[in-house]
């Protein structure tokens, strides 16, 4: 199969969404912090929507236990999530610009790695990491939008996953309570619901639809 | 009175940190919004709760 040209890919989006609106997506850079069940799904949704540039950050490698919910394939087990997700996105959307950082995000590199982004998605696993990133971005990177997630484990109702607007720059998706630490496992369907809330919130922010 | 997660509480003039220590929140797993802005953890003890403040405490749980 021949790879479609960049113009063909763009025209397909312009015809459906409108050139002016789509250009806003093309001009946006989104950072995805953590490439597990949330992050891998967020990144793919954003690439499909035609977001111009993605910054993908994760230190970890793909494990067989990730395949029940994360957007990787068995043949990618053992590889870095950054490399594998870049490959998977390029197969869907060959002209999305992608920068990868195979590192653990922390107070020493948040600023350097995240400052090129217009919008930051928090997609970590650990509650403490979520909390630290929110504090840092809200204090030190006050012009960025942050879309975070909390509570998507288990078989609770799909309808309990919601998006809340906490401040003008901080949105939080999830049910707020379903902790993976309480013995509940993560199901692809419910994690994807939460990831979709996050990705959709990003598209709405770019489209200046700031309400929820 | 200070409105915290929708409930009126008589905690004016306490620091945010003093208030949080009276609750069950794990301070490493929360974000605190005060009158539209996030208060970073480094400011909890310097932030004095004023009459009329609106506070929302968000608890993070694991999974992602």
mmCIF file with all atom_site columns, N, CA, C and O in Angstrom, chain A residues 3-37:
data_model
loop_
_atom_site.group_PDB
_atom_site.id
_atom_site.type_symbol
_atom_site.label_atom_id
_atom_site.label_alt_id
_atom_site.label_comp_id
_atom_site.label_asym_id
_atom_site.label_entity_id
_atom_site.label_seq_id
_atom_site.pdbx_PDB_ins_code
_atom_site.Cartn_x
_atom_site.Cartn_y
_atom_site.Cartn_z
_atom_site.occupancy
_atom_site.B_iso_or_equiv
_atom_site.pdbx_formal_charge
_atom_site.auth_seq_id
_atom_site.auth_comp_id
_atom_site.auth_asym_id
_atom_site.auth_atom_id
_atom_site.pdbx_PDB_model_num
ATOM 1   N N  . UNK A 1 3  ? 1.979   4.970  0.693  1.00 0.00 ? 3  UNK A N  1
ATOM 2   C CA . UNK A 1 3  ? 1.672   5.941  1.764  1.00 0.00 ? 3  UNK A CA 1
ATOM 3   C C  . UNK A 1 3  ? 0.998   7.156  1.123  1.00 0.00 ? 3  UNK A C  1
ATOM 4   O O  . UNK A 1 3  ? 1.520   7.711  0.156  1.00 0.00 ? 3  UNK A O  1
ATOM 5   N N  . UNK A 1 4  ? -0.177  7.580  1.646  1.00 0.00 ? 4  UNK A N  1
ATOM 6   C CA . UNK A 1 4  ? -0.814  8.767  1.070  1.00 0.00 ? 4  UNK A CA 1
ATOM 7   C C  . UNK A 1 4  ? 0.114   9.975  1.216  1.00 0.00 ? 4  UNK A C  1
ATOM 8   O O  . UNK A 1 4  ? 0.909   10.041 2.157  1.00 0.00 ? 4  UNK A O  1
ATOM 9   N N  . UNK A 1 5  ? -0.011  10.929 0.330  1.00 0.00 ? 5  UNK A N  1
ATOM 10  C CA . UNK A 1 5  ? 0.834   12.130 0.431  1.00 0.00 ? 5  UNK A CA 1
ATOM 11  C C  . UNK A 1 5  ? 0.310   13.001 1.578  1.00 0.00 ? 5  UNK A C  1
ATOM 12  O O  . UNK A 1 5  ? -0.848  12.861 2.021  1.00 0.00 ? 5  UNK A O  1
ATOM 13  N N  . UNK A 1 6  ? 1.142   13.913 2.031  1.00 0.00 ? 6  UNK A N  1
ATOM 14  C CA . UNK A 1 6  ? 0.731   14.811 3.124  1.00 0.00 ? 6  UNK A CA 1
ATOM 15  C C  . UNK A 1 6  ? -0.488  15.633 2.689  1.00 0.00 ? 6  UNK A C  1
ATOM 16  O O  . UNK A 1 6  ? -1.411  15.848 3.475  1.00 0.00 ? 6  UNK A O  1
ATOM 17  N N  . UNK A 1 7  ? -0.492  16.064 1.426  1.00 0.00 ? 7  UNK A N  1
ATOM 18  C CA . UNK A 1 7  ? -1.633  16.847 0.940  1.00 0.00 ? 7  UNK A CA 1
ATOM 19  C C  . UNK A 1 7  ? -2.923  16.032 0.938  1.00 0.00 ? 7  UNK A C  1
ATOM 20  O O  . UNK A 1 7  ? -3.990  16.551 1.282  1.00 0.00 ? 7  UNK A O  1
ATOM 21  N N  . UNK A 1 8  ? -2.819  14.753 0.571  1.00 0.00 ? 8  UNK A N  1
ATOM 22  C CA . UNK A 1 8  ? -4.013  13.890 0.582  1.00 0.00 ? 8  UNK A CA 1
ATOM 23  C C  . UNK A 1 8  ? -4.546  13.720 2.005  1.00 0.00 ? 8  UNK A C  1
ATOM 24  O O  . UNK A 1 8  ? -5.751  13.778 2.246  1.00 0.00 ? 8  UNK A O  1
ATOM 25  N N  . UNK A 1 9  ? -3.627  13.509 2.954  1.00 0.00 ? 9  UNK A N  1
ATOM 26  C CA . UNK A 1 9  ? -4.039  13.329 4.350  1.00 0.00 ? 9  UNK A CA 1
ATOM 27  C C  . UNK A 1 9  ? -4.696  14.616 4.871  1.00 0.00 ? 9  UNK A C  1
ATOM 28  O O  . UNK A 1 9  ? -5.731  14.576 5.539  1.00 0.00 ? 9  UNK A O  1
ATOM 29  N N  . UNK A 1 10 ? -4.088  15.756 4.558  1.00 0.00 ? 10 UNK A N  1
ATOM 30  C CA . UNK A 1 10 ? -4.640  17.029 5.039  1.00 0.00 ? 10 UNK A CA 1
ATOM 31  C C  . UNK A 1 10 ? -6.003  17.302 4.404  1.00 0.00 ? 10 UNK A C  1
ATOM 32  O O  . UNK A 1 10 ? -6.934  17.731 5.074  1.00 0.00 ? 10 UNK A O  1
ATOM 33  N N  . UNK A 1 11 ? -6.106  17.035 3.104  1.00 0.00 ? 11 UNK A N  1
ATOM 34  C CA . UNK A 1 11 ? -7.363  17.314 2.399  1.00 0.00 ? 11 UNK A CA 1
ATOM 35  C C  . UNK A 1 11 ? -8.509  16.495 3.005  1.00 0.00 ? 11 UNK A C  1
ATOM 36  O O  . UNK A 1 11 ? -9.621  16.992 3.174  1.00 0.00 ? 11 UNK A O  1
ATOM 37  N N  . UNK A 1 12 ? -8.182  15.243 3.389  1.00 0.00 ? 12 UNK A N  1
ATOM 38  C CA . UNK A 1 12 ? -9.215  14.377 3.979  1.00 0.00 ? 12 UNK A CA 1
ATOM 39  C C  . UNK A 1 12 ? -9.774  15.012 5.252  1.00 0.00 ? 12 UNK A C  1
ATOM 40  O O  . UNK A 1 12 ? -10.974 14.933 5.534  1.00 0.00 ? 12 UNK A O  1
ATOM 41  N N  . UNK A 1 13 ? -8.889  15.653 6.034  1.00 0.00 ? 13 UNK A N  1
ATOM 42  C CA . UNK A 1 13 ? -9.344  16.321 7.268  1.00 0.00 ? 13 UNK A CA 1
ATOM 43  C C  . UNK A 1 13 ? -10.024 17.653 6.955  1.00 0.00 ? 13 UNK A C  1
ATOM 44  O O  . UNK A 1 13 ? -11.071 17.970 7.518  1.00 0.00 ? 13 UNK A O  1
ATOM 45  N N  . UNK A 1 14 ? -9.436  18.427 6.041  1.00 0.00 ? 14 UNK A N  1
ATOM 46  C CA . UNK A 1 14 ? -10.015 19.733 5.703  1.00 0.00 ? 14 UNK A CA 1
ATOM 47  C C  . UNK A 1 14 ? -11.444 19.557 5.173  1.00 0.00 ? 14 UNK A C  1
ATOM 48  O O  . UNK A 1 14 ? -12.340 20.334 5.515  1.00 0.00 ? 14 UNK A O  1
ATOM 49  N N  . UNK A 1 15 ? -11.650 18.521 4.344  1.00 0.00 ? 15 UNK A N  1
ATOM 50  C CA . UNK A 1 15 ? -12.972 18.311 3.746  1.00 0.00 ? 15 UNK A CA 1
ATOM 51  C C  . UNK A 1 15 ? -14.026 18.033 4.810  1.00 0.00 ? 15 UNK A C  1
ATOM 52  O O  . UNK A 1 15 ? -15.191 18.385 4.661  1.00 0.00 ? 15 UNK A O  1
ATOM 53  N N  . UNK A 1 16 ? -13.627 17.376 5.890  1.00 0.00 ? 16 UNK A N  1
ATOM 54  C CA . UNK A 1 16 ? -14.598 17.028 6.931  1.00 0.00 ? 16 UNK A CA 1
ATOM 55  C C  . UNK A 1 16 ? -14.748 18.113 7.977  1.00 0.00 ? 16 UNK A C  1
ATOM 56  O O  . UNK A 1 16 ? -15.838 18.355 8.486  1.00 0.00 ? 16 UNK A O  1
ATOM 57  N N  . UNK A 1 17 ? -13.639 18.717 8.341  1.00 0.00 ? 17 UNK A N  1
ATOM 58  C CA . UNK A 1 17 ? -13.666 19.584 9.526  1.00 0.00 ? 17 UNK A CA 1
ATOM 59  C C  . UNK A 1 17 ? -13.638 21.063 9.142  1.00 0.00 ? 17 UNK A C  1
ATOM 60  O O  . UNK A 1 17 ? -14.083 21.906 9.917  1.00 0.00 ? 17 UNK A O  1
ATOM 61  N N  . UNK A 1 18 ? -13.148 21.371 7.974  1.00 0.00 ? 18 UNK A N  1
ATOM 62  C CA . UNK A 1 18 ? -12.990 22.778 7.583  1.00 0.00 ? 18 UNK A CA 1
ATOM 63  C C  . UNK A 1 18 ? -11.547 23.187 7.787  1.00 0.00 ? 18 UNK A C  1
ATOM 64  O O  . UNK A 1 18 ? -10.951 22.887 8.821  1.00 0.00 ? 18 UNK A O  1
ATOM 65  N N  . UNK A 1 19 ? -11.002 23.875 6.785  1.00 0.00 ? 19 UNK A N  1
ATOM 66  C CA . UNK A 1 19 ? -9.571  24.169 6.785  1.00 0.00 ? 19 UNK A CA 1
ATOM 67  C C  . UNK A 1 19 ? -9.161  25.046 7.967  1.00 0.00 ? 19 UNK A C  1
ATOM 68  O O  . UNK A 1 19 ? -8.171  24.780 8.641  1.00 0.00 ? 19 UNK A O  1
ATOM 69  N N  . UNK A 1 20 ? -9.960  26.080 8.220  1.00 0.00 ? 20 UNK A N  1
ATOM 70  C CA . UNK A 1 20 ? -9.575  27.038 9.254  1.00 0.00 ? 20 UNK A CA 1
ATOM 71  C C  . UNK A 1 20 ? -9.494  26.373 10.634 1.00 0.00 ? 20 UNK A C  1
ATOM 72  O O  . UNK A 1 20 ? -8.538  26.563 11.384 1.00 0.00 ? 20 UNK A O  1
ATOM 73  N N  . UNK A 1 21 ? -10.510 25.548 10.922 1.00 0.00 ? 21 UNK A N  1
ATOM 74  C CA . UNK A 1 21 ? -10.548 24.854 12.210 1.00 0.00 ? 21 UNK A CA 1
ATOM 75  C C  . UNK A 1 21 ? -9.402  23.841 12.302 1.00 0.00 ? 21 UNK A C  1
ATOM 76  O O  . UNK A 1 21 ? -8.701  23.747 13.308 1.00 0.00 ? 21 UNK A O  1
ATOM 77  N N  . UNK A 1 22 ? -9.210  23.092 11.226 1.00 0.00 ? 22 UNK A N  1
ATOM 78  C CA . UNK A 1 22 ? -8.178  22.055 11.229 1.00 0.00 ? 22 UNK A CA 1
ATOM 79  C C  . UNK A 1 22 ? -6.785  22.660 11.396 1.00 0.00 ? 22 UNK A C  1
ATOM 80  O O  . UNK A 1 22 ? -5.919  22.073 12.026 1.00 0.00 ? 22 UNK A O  1
ATOM 81  N N  . UNK A 1 23 ? -6.593  23.853 10.819 1.00 0.00 ? 23 UNK A N  1
ATOM 82  C CA . UNK A 1 23 ? -5.283  24.519 10.952 1.00 0.00 ? 23 UNK A CA 1
ATOM 83  C C  . UNK A 1 23 ? -4.932  24.788 12.416 1.00 0.00 ? 23 UNK A C  1
ATOM 84  O O  . UNK A 1 23 ? -3.775  24.728 12.813 1.00 0.00 ? 23 UNK A O  1
ATOM 85  N N  . UNK A 1 24 ? -5.959  25.064 13.235 1.00 0.00 ? 24 UNK A N  1
ATOM 86  C CA . UNK A 1 24 ? -5.701  25.279 14.675 1.00 0.00 ? 24 UNK A CA 1
ATOM 87  C C  . UNK A 1 24 ? -5.151  23.994 15.300 1.00 0.00 ? 24 UNK A C  1
ATOM 88  O O  . UNK A 1 24 ? -4.266  24.043 16.150 1.00 0.00 ? 24 UNK A O  1
ATOM 89  N N  . UNK A 1 25 ? -5.714  22.850 14.887 1.00 0.00 ? 25 UNK A N  1
ATOM 90  C CA . UNK A 1 25 ? -5.203  21.566 15.401 1.00 0.00 ? 25 UNK A CA 1
ATOM 91  C C  . UNK A 1 25 ? -3.755  21.368 14.941 1.00 0.00 ? 25 UNK A C  1
ATOM 92  O O  . UNK A 1 25 ? -2.893  20.964 15.710 1.00 0.00 ? 25 UNK A O  1
ATOM 93  N N  . UNK A 1 26 ? -3.497  21.669 13.671 1.00 0.00 ? 26 UNK A N  1
ATOM 94  C CA . UNK A 1 26 ? -2.140  21.491 13.111 1.00 0.00 ? 26 UNK A CA 1
ATOM 95  C C  . UNK A 1 26 ? -1.114  22.355 13.830 1.00 0.00 ? 26 UNK A C  1
ATOM 96  O O  . UNK A 1 26 ? 0.043   21.980 13.941 1.00 0.00 ? 26 UNK A O  1
ATOM 97  N N  . UNK A 1 27 ? -1.550  23.517 14.287 1.00 0.00 ? 27 UNK A N  1
ATOM 98  C CA . UNK A 1 27 ? -0.614  24.462 14.904 1.00 0.00 ? 27 UNK A CA 1
ATOM 99  C C  . UNK A 1 27 ? -0.405  24.196 16.393 1.00 0.00 ? 27 UNK A C  1
ATOM 100 O O  . UNK A 1 27 ? 0.239   24.993 17.076 1.00 0.00 ? 27 UNK A O  1
ATOM 101 N N  . UNK A 1 28 ? -0.999  23.121 16.920 1.00 0.00 ? 28 UNK A N  1
ATOM 102 C CA . UNK A 1 28 ? -0.929  22.868 18.364 1.00 0.00 ? 28 UNK A CA 1
ATOM 103 C C  . UNK A 1 28 ? 0.051   21.739 18.679 1.00 0.00 ? 28 UNK A C  1
ATOM 104 O O  . UNK A 1 28 ? 0.109   20.735 17.974 1.00 0.00 ? 28 UNK A O  1
ATOM 105 N N  . UNK A 1 29 ? 0.797   21.945 19.761 1.00 0.00 ? 29 UNK A N  1
ATOM 106 C CA . UNK A 1 29 ? 1.690   20.899 20.281 1.00 0.00 ? 29 UNK A CA 1
ATOM 107 C C  . UNK A 1 29 ? 1.125   20.401 21.604 1.00 0.00 ? 29 UNK A C  1
ATOM 108 O O  . UNK A 1 29 ? 0.818   21.198 22.489 1.00 0.00 ? 29 UNK A O  1
ATOM 109 N N  . UNK A 1 30 ? 0.974   19.085 21.714 1.00 0.00 ? 30 UNK A N  1
ATOM 110 C CA . UNK A 1 30 ? 0.442   18.487 22.943 1.00 0.00 ? 30 UNK A CA 1
ATOM 111 C C  . UNK A 1 30 ? 1.472   17.515 23.510 1.00 0.00 ? 30 UNK A C  1
ATOM 112 O O  . UNK A 1 30 ? 2.004   16.673 22.781 1.00 0.00 ? 30 UNK A O  1
ATOM 113 N N  . UNK A 1 31 ? 1.762   17.636 24.789 1.00 0.00 ? 31 UNK A N  1
ATOM 114 C CA . UNK A 1 31 ? 2.649   16.685 25.473 1.00 0.00 ? 31 UNK A CA 1
ATOM 115 C C  . UNK A 1 31 ? 1.802   15.638 26.181 1.00 0.00 ? 31 UNK A C  1
ATOM 116 O O  . UNK A 1 31 ? 0.805   15.976 26.823 1.00 0.00 ? 31 UNK A O  1
ATOM 117 N N  . UNK A 1 32 ? 2.195   14.374 26.060 1.00 0.00 ? 32 UNK A N  1
ATOM 118 C CA . UNK A 1 32 ? 1.508   13.284 26.750 1.00 0.00 ? 32 UNK A CA 1
ATOM 119 C C  . UNK A 1 32 ? 2.503   12.667 27.732 1.00 0.00 ? 32 UNK A C  1
ATOM 120 O O  . UNK A 1 32 ? 3.527   12.110 27.327 1.00 0.00 ? 32 UNK A O  1
ATOM 121 N N  . UNK A 1 33 ? 2.187   12.797 29.030 1.00 0.00 ? 33 UNK A N  1
ATOM 122 C CA . UNK A 1 33 ? 3.101   12.377 30.089 1.00 0.00 ? 33 UNK A CA 1
ATOM 123 C C  . UNK A 1 33 ? 2.687   11.002 30.602 1.00 0.00 ? 33 UNK A C  1
ATOM 124 O O  . UNK A 1 33 ? 1.737   10.880 31.374 1.00 0.00 ? 33 UNK A O  1
ATOM 125 N N  . UNK A 1 34 ? 3.385   9.969  30.163 1.00 0.00 ? 34 UNK A N  1
ATOM 126 C CA . UNK A 1 34 ? 3.014   8.598  30.501 1.00 0.00 ? 34 UNK A CA 1
ATOM 127 C C  . UNK A 1 34 ? 2.291   7.989  29.313 1.00 0.00 ? 34 UNK A C  1
ATOM 128 O O  . UNK A 1 34 ? 1.339   8.580  28.799 1.00 0.00 ? 34 UNK A O  1
ATOM 129 N N  . UNK A 1 35 ? 2.772   6.823  28.853 1.00 0.00 ? 35 UNK A N  1
ATOM 130 C CA . UNK A 1 35 ? 2.221   6.218  27.632 1.00 0.00 ? 35 UNK A CA 1
ATOM 131 C C  . UNK A 1 35 ? 1.625   4.845  27.929 1.00 0.00 ? 35 UNK A C  1
ATOM 132 O O  . UNK A 1 35 ? 1.839   3.876  27.207 1.00 0.00 ? 35 UNK A O  1
ATOM 133 N N  . UNK A 1 36 ? 0.868   4.745  29.008 1.00 0.00 ? 36 UNK A N  1
ATOM 134 C CA . UNK A 1 36 ? 0.181   3.508  29.356 1.00 0.00 ? 36 UNK A CA 1
ATOM 135 C C  . UNK A 1 36 ? -1.201  3.488  28.725 1.00 0.00 ? 36 UNK A C  1
ATOM 136 O O  . UNK A 1 36 ? -1.385  3.936  27.589 1.00 0.00 ? 36 UNK A O  1
ATOM 137 N N  . UNK A 1 37 ? -2.180  3.000  29.504 1.00 0.00 ? 37 UNK A N  1
ATOM 138 C CA . UNK A 1 37 ? -3.539  2.895  28.979 1.00 0.00 ? 37 UNK A CA 1
ATOM 139 C C  . UNK A 1 37 ? -4.125  4.240  28.618 1.00 0.00 ? 37 UNK A C  1
ATOM 140 O O  . UNK A 1 37 ? -4.805  4.391  27.603 1.00 0.00 ? 37 UNK A O  1
#
